[in-house]
Short mmCIF file of C-alpha atoms and ligand atoms in Angstrom, two decimals:
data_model
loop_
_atom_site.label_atom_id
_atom_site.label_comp_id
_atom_site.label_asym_id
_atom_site.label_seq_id
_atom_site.Cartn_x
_atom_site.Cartn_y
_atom_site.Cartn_z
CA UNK A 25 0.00 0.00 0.00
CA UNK A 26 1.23 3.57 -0.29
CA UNK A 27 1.87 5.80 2.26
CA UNK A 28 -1.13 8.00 1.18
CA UNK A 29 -3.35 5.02 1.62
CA UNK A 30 -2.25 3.79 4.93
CA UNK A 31 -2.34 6.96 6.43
CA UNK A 32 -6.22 7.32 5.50
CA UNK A 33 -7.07 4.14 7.74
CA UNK A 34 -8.73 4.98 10.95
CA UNK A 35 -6.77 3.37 13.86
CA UNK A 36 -9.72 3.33 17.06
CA UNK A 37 -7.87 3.14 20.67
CA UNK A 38 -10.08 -0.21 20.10
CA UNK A 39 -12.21 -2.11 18.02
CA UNK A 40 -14.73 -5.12 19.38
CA UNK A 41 -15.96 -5.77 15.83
CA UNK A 42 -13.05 -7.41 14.37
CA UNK A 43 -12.65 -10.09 17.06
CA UNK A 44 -16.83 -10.33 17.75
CA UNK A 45 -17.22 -11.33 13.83
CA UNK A 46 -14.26 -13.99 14.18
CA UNK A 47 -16.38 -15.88 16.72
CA UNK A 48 -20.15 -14.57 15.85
CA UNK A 49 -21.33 -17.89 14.68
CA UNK A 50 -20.37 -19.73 17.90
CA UNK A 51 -21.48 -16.76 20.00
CA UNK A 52 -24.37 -16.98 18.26
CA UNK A 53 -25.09 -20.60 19.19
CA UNK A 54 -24.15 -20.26 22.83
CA UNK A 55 -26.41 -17.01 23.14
CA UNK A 56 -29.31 -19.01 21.66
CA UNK A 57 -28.38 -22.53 23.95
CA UNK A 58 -29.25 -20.06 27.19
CA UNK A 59 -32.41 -18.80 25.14
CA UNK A 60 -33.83 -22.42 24.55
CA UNK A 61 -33.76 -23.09 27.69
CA UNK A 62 -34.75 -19.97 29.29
CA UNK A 63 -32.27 -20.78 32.65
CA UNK A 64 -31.51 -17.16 32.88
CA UNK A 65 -30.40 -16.70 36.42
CA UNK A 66 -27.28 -19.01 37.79
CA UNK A 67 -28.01 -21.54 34.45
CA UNK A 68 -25.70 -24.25 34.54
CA UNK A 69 -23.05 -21.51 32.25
CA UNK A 70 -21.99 -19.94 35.35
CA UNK A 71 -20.95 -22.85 36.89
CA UNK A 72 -19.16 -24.26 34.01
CA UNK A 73 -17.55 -20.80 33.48
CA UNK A 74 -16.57 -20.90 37.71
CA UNK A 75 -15.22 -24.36 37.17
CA UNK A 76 -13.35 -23.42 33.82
CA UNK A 77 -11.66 -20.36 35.74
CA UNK A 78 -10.85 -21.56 38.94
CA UNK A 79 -9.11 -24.40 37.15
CA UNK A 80 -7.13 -22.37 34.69
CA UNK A 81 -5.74 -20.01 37.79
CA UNK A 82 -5.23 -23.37 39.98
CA UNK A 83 -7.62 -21.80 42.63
CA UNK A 84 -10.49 -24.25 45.11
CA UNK A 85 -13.15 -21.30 43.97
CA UNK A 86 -14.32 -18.70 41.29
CA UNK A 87 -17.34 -17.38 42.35
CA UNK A 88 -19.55 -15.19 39.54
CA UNK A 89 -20.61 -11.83 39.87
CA UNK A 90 -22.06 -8.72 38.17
CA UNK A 91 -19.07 -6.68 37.36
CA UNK A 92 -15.22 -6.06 38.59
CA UNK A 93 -16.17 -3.46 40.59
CA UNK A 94 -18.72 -6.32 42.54
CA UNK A 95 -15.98 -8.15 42.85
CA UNK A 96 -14.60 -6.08 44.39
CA UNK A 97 -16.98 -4.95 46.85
CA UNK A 98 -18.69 -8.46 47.78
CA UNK A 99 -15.18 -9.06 48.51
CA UNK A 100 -14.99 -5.78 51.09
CA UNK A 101 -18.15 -5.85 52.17
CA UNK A 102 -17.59 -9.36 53.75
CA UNK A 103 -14.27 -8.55 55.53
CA UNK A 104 -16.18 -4.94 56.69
CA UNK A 105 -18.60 -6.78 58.21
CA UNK A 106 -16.41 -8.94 59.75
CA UNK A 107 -15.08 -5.55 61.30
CA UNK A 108 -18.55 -4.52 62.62
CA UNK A 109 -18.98 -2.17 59.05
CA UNK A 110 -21.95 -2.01 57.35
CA UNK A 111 -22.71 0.35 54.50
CA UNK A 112 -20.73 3.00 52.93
CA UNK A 113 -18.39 5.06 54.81
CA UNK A 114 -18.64 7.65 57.07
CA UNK A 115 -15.58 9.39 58.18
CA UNK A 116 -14.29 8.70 61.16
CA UNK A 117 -10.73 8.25 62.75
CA UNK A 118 -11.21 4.59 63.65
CA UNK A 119 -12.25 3.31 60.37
CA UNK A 120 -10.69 0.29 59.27
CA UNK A 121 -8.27 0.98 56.60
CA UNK A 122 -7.66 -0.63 52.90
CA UNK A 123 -4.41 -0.22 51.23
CA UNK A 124 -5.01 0.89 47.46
CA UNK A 125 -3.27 2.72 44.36
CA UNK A 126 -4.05 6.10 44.18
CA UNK A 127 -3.36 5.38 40.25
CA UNK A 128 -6.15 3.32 39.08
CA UNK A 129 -9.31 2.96 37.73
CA UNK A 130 -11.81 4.49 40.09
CA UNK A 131 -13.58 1.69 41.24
CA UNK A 132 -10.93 0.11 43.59
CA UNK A 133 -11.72 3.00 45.89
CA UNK A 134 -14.84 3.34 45.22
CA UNK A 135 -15.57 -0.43 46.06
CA UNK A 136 -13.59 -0.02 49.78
CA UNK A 137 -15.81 3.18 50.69
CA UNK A 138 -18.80 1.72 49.33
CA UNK A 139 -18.01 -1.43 51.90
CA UNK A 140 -17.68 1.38 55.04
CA UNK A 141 -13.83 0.97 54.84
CA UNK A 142 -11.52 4.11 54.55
CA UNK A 143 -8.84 4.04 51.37
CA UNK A 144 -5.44 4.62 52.76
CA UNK A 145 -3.78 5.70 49.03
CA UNK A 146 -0.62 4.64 48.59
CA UNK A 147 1.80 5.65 45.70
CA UNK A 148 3.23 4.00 42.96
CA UNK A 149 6.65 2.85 41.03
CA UNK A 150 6.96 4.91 38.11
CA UNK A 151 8.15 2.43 35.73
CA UNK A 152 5.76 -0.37 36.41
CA UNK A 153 2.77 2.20 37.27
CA UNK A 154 2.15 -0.87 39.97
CA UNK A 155 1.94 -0.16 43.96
CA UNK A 156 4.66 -2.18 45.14
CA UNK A 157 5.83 -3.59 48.60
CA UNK A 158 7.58 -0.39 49.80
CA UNK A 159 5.10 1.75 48.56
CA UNK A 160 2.17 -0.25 50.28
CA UNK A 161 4.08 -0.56 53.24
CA UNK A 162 4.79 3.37 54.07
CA UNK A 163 1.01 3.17 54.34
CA UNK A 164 -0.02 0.53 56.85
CA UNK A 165 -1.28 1.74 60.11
CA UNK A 166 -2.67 -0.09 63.25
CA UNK A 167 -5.90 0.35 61.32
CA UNK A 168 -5.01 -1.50 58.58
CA UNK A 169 -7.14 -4.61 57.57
CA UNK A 170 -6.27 -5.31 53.69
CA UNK A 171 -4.53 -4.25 50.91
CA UNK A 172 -5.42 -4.30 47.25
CA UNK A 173 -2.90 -4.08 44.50
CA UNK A 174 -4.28 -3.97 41.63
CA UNK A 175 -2.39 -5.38 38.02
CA UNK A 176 -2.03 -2.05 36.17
CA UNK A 177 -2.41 -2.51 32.18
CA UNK A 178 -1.95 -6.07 32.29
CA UNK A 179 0.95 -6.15 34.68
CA UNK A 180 1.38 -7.80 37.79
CA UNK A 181 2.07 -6.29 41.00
CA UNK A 182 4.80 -7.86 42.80
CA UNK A 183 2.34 -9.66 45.12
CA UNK A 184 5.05 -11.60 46.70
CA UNK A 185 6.69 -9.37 48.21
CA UNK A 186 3.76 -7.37 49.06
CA UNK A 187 2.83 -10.48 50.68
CA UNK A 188 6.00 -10.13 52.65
CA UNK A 189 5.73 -6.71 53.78
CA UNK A 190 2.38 -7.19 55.01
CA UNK A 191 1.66 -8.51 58.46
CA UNK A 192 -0.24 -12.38 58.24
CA UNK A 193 -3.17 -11.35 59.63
CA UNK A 194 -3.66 -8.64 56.65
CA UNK A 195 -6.25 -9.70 53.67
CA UNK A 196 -4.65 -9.66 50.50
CA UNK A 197 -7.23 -8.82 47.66
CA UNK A 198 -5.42 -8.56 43.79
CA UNK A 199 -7.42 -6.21 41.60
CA UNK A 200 -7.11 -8.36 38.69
CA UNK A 201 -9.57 -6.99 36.46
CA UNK A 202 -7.08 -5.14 34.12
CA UNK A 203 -4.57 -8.61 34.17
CA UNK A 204 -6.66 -11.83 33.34
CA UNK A 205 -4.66 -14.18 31.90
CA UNK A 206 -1.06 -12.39 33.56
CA UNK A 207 1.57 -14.11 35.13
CA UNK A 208 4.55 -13.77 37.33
CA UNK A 209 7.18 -15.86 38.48
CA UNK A 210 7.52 -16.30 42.13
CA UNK A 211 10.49 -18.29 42.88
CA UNK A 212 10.20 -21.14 41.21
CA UNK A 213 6.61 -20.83 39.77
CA UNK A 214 4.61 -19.33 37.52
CA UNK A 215 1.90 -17.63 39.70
CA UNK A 216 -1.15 -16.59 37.52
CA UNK A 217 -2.90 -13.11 38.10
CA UNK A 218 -5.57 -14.10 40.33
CA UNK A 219 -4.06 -16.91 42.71
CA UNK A 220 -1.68 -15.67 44.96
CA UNK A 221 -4.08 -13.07 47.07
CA UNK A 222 -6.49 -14.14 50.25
CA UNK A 223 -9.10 -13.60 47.13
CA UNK A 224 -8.95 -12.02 43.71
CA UNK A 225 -11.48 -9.67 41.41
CA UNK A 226 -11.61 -10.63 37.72
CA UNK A 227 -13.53 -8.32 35.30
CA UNK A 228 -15.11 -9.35 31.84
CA UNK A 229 -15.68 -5.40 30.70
CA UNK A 230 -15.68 -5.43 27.04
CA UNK A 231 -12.85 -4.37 26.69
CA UNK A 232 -10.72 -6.26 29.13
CA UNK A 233 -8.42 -9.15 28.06
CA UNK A 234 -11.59 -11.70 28.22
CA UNK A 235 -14.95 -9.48 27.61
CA UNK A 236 -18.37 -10.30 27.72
CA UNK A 237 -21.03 -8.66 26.33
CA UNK A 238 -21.75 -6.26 28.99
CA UNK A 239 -20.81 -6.36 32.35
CA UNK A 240 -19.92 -9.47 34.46
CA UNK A 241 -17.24 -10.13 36.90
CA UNK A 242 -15.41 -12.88 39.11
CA UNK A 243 -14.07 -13.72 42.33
CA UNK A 244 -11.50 -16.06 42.92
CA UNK A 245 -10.18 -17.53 46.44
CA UNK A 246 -8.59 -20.26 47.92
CA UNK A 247 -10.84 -19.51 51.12
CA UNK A 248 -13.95 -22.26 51.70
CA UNK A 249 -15.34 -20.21 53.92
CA UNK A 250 -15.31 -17.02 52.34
CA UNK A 251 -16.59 -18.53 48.86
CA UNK A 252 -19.45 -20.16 50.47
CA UNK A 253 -19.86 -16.47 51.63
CA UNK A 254 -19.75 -14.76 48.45
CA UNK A 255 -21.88 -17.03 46.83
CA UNK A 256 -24.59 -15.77 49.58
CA UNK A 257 -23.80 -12.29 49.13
CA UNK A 258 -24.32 -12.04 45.53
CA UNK A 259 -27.86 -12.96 46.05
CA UNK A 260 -29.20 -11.53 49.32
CA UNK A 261 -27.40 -13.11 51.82
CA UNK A 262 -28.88 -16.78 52.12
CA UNK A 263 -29.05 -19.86 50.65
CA UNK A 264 -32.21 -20.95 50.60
CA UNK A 265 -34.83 -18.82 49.40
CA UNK A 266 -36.23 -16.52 52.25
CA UNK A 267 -33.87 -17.40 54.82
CA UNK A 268 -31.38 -14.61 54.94
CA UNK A 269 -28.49 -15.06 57.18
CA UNK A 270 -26.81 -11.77 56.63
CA UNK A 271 -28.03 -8.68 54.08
CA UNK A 272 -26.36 -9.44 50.81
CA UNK A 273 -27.91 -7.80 47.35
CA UNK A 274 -28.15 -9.22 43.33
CA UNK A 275 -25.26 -9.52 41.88
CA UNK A 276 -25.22 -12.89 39.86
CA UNK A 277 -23.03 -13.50 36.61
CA UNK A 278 -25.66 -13.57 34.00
CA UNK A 279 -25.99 -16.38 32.65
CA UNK A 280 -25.84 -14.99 28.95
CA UNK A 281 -22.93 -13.70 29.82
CA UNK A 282 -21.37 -17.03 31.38
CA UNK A 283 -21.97 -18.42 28.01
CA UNK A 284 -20.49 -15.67 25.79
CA UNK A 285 -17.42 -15.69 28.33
CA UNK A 286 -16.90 -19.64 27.72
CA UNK A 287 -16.88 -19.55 24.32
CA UNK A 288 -14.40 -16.99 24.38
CA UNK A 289 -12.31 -18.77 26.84
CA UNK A 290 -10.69 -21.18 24.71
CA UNK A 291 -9.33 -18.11 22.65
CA UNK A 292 -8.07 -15.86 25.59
CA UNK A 293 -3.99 -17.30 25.14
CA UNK A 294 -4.06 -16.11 21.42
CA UNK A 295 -5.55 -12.83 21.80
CA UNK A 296 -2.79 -12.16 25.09
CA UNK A 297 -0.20 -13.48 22.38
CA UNK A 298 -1.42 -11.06 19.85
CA UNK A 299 -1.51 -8.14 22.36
CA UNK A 300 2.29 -9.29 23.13
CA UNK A 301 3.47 -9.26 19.61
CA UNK A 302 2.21 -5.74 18.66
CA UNK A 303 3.56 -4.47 22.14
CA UNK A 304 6.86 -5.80 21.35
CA UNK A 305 6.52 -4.26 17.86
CA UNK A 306 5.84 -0.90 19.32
CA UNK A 307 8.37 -1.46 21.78
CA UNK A 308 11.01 -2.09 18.67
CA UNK A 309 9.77 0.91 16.57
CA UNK A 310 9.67 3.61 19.60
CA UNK A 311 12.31 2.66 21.31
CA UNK A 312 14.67 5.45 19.72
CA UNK A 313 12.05 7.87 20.21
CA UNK A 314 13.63 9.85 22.57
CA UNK A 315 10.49 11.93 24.50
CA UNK A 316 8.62 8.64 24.72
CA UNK A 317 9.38 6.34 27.57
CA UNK A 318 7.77 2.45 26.04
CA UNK A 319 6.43 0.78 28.98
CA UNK A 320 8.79 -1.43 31.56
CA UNK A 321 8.31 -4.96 32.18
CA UNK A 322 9.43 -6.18 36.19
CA UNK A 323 12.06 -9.19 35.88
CA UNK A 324 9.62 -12.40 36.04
CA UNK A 325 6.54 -10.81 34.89
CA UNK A 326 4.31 -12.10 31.57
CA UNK A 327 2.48 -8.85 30.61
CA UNK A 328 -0.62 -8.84 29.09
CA UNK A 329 -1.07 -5.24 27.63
CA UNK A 330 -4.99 -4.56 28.67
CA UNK A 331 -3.21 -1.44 27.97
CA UNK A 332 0.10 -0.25 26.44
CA UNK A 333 0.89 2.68 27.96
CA UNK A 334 3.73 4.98 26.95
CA UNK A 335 5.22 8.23 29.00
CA UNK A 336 5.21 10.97 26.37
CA UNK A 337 6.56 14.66 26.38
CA UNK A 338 4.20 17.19 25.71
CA UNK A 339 1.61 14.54 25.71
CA UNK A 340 -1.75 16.35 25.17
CA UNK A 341 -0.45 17.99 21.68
CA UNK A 342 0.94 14.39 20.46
CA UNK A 343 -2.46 12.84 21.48
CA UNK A 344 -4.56 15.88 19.33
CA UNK A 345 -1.84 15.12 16.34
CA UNK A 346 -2.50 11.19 16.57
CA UNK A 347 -6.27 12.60 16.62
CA UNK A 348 -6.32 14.50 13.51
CA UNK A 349 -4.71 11.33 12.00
CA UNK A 350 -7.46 9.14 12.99
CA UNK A 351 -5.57 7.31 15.77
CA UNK A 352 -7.21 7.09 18.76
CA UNK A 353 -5.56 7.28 22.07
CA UNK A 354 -6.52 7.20 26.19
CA UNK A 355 -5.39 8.39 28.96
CA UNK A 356 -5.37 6.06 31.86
CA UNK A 357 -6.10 7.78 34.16
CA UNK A 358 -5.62 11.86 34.01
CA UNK A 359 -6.12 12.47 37.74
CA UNK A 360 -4.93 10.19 40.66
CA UNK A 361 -7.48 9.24 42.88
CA UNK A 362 -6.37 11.03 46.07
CA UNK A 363 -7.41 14.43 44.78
CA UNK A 364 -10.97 13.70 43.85
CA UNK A 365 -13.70 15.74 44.89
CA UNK A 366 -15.33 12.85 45.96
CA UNK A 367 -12.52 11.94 48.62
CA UNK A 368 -11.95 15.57 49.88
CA UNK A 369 -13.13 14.48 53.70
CA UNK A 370 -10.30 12.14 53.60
CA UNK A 371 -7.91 15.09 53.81
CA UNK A 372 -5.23 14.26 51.10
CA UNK A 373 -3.52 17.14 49.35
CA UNK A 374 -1.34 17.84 45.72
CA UNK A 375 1.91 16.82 46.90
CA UNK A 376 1.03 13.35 49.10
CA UNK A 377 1.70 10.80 46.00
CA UNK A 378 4.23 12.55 43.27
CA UNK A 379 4.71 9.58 41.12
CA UNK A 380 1.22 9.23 40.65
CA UNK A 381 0.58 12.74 40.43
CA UNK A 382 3.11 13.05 37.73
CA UNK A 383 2.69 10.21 35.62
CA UNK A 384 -1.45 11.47 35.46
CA UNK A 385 0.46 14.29 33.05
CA UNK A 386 2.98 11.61 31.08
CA UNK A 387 0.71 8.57 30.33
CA UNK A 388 -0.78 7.68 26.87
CA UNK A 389 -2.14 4.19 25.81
CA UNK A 390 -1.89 3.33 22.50
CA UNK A 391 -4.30 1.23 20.36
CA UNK A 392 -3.23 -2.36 21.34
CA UNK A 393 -6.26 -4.58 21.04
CA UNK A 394 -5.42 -8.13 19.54
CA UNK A 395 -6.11 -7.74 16.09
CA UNK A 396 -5.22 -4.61 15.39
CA UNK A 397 -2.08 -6.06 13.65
CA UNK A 398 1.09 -4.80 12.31
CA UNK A 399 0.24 -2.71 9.71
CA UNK A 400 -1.29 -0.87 12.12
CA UNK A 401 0.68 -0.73 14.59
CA UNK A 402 3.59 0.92 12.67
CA UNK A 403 1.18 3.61 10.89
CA UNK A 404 0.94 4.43 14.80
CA UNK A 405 4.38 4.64 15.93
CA UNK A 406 5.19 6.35 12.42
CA UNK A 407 2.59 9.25 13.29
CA UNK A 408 4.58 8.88 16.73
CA UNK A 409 7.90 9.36 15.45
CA UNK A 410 7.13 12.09 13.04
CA UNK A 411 5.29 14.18 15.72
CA UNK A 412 8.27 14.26 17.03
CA UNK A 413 11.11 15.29 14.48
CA UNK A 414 9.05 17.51 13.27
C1 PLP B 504 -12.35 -2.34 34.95
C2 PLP B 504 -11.77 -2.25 36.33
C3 PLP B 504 -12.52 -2.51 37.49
C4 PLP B 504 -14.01 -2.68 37.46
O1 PLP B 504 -14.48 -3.62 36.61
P1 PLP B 504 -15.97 -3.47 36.01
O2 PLP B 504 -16.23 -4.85 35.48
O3 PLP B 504 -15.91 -2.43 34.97
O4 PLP B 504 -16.88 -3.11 37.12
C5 PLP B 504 -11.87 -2.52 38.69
N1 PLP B 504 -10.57 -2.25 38.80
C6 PLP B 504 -9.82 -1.97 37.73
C7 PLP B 504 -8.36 -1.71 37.91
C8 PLP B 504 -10.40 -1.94 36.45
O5 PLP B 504 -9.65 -1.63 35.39
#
């Protein structure tokens, strides 16, 4: 193709179409499997999707739910309540306290104040944009009663040693929703995103490594206790019908869902590969791009690029020059979480968390969806490269 040509094709941050219409003849038939037999609510697909899961992470349970951010919060809401917490929180100086990013999607702090629990924000490493042991140490208090790192763009957080800098009794929750499929070697193994905390939060977003077609989530845990538990909470706190042992609410993995996400399943490693191979493309063409930092991958880890996410100079006029070219870009995220509005009681102020602060300035993701290819992929770092020389 000429340049002229190329440079007319549309490059969308991403695109759901290409891989929908790979699969839309088996989707199709698992959709209309669930519609025969009308078994809407927990049909056999959510346990077959559980079962799949838990046994591709090596875990005793995967327990569906609604949506990450459910996850999430049945997840909080059972260890608040095990704290004498119910609903959201109220400030207060004895709160029990929750360990969290102040760089990440909103919904891992909106999840521990919606359980009654207090985010303690914590900062980041600037290279893998992951809260690490030091960083989520400096934070823990006497209050302290979990901590949540959550696997930033795909990557790991070094759980391990998190693990290590955290006290036993602490509750280890991995927001996983941004890293299914991830891995990282710990010692010896290969620990999958998902296994190593007390208890884990999946999400199936659209646009997450596996995506339904709307909004569904998972819990994963090692814990009997606590997945007999969740599987209460997510529908109103009992087992049997009318006979509620503790106030739960509805949030059930629809079953649609559960069978969209299985027959997607089977195709998650390829898509992660293809994610990998135009990462390591870009990482190739930018990498003597001088004002663009291509991102770092920890010793051990197997990233997964939910996002690829590049530190640019003067980032907001080479994102409205990709723009004008048809590429679209993101910015994950363009405020950290410690300065919302929404948080102002907790007393936090510019200054607190400077890597985070910073890199809300620096970041860019890049279109990295699995089959956007690499034709694509170097029309983008061309545009990228030419921004810049000229
Ligand atoms: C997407 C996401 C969630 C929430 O997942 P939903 O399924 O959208 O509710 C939680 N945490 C992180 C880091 C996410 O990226």
């Amino acid at each position: 193709m000429t340049g002229r040509a190329v440079a007319a094709i549309p490059v969308p941050l991403f695109d759901l179409h290409e891989q929908h219409d790979a699969l839309a003849a088996e989707l199709d038939a698992a959709l209309r499997s669930v519609t025969d037999s009308q078994r809407f609510i927990l049909g056999p697909e959510v346990r077959e999707l559980e079962e799949a899961v838990a046994e591709r992470l090596g875990v005793r349970h995967a327990v569906g739910c609604a949506s990450g951010t459910d996850a999430l919060l049945l997840v909080l809401r059972d260890l608040a309540s095990r704290h004498g917490v119910s609903g959201p929180m109220s400030p207060s100086g004895d709160t029990p306290e929750v360990v969290i990013p102040a760089f990440t999607f909103f919904a891992t702090a909106g999840a521990v104040w919606n359980a009654g629990l207090r985010p303690a924000f914590c900062d980041i490493d600037e290279e893998t944009f992951n809260a690490t042991a030091h960083t989520i140490g400096a934070r823990v208090s006497a209050r302290t009663v979990m901590a949540i790192p959550v696997h930033l763009f795909g990557q790991m957080a070094e759980v391990e040693r998190i693990r290590g800098a955290l006290d036993v009794a602490l509750f280890l929750l991995e927001d996983g929703a941004q890293a299914t499929g991830a891995r990282r070697r710990v010692g010896t193994v290969e620990v999958p995103a998902g296994m190593y905390g007390d208890a884990a939060a999946l999400s199936f977003f659209p646009t997450k490594n596996l995506g339904a077609f709307g909004d569904a989530g998972m819990i994963t845990t090692n814990d009997n206790g606590l997945a007999d538990r969740l599987r209460k909470l997510r529908v109103h706190g009992g087992q049997k019908m009318y006979h509620h042992e503790f106030v739960g609410t509805n949030s059930r993995l629809d079953t649609l869902q559960a069978a969209v996400l299985l027959a997607k399943l089977p195709h998650l490693d390829g898509w992660l590969d293809a994610r990998r191979r135009n990462a390591a493309l870009y990482d190739e063409l930018l990498a003597d791009v001088e004002p663009v930092r291509t991102p770092v991958v920890a010793e051990g880890s197997w990233h997964t690029y939910n996002q690829y996410t590049i530190r640019a100079e003067r980032r907001g006029e080479l994102r409205a020059g990709l723009a004008e070219q048809g590429i679209g870009t993101g910015v994950y995220y363009p405020a950290p979480l410690h300065l919302q509005p929404c948080f102002r009681t907790l007393g936090y102020a510019p200054g607190d968390f400077p890597v985070a602060e910073r890199l809300c300035g620096e970041v860019l993701s890049l279109p990295i969806y699995p089959e956007l290819g690499e034709e694509r992929v170097r029309l983008v770092a061309g545009a990228i490269r030419r921004f810049y020389k000229a």
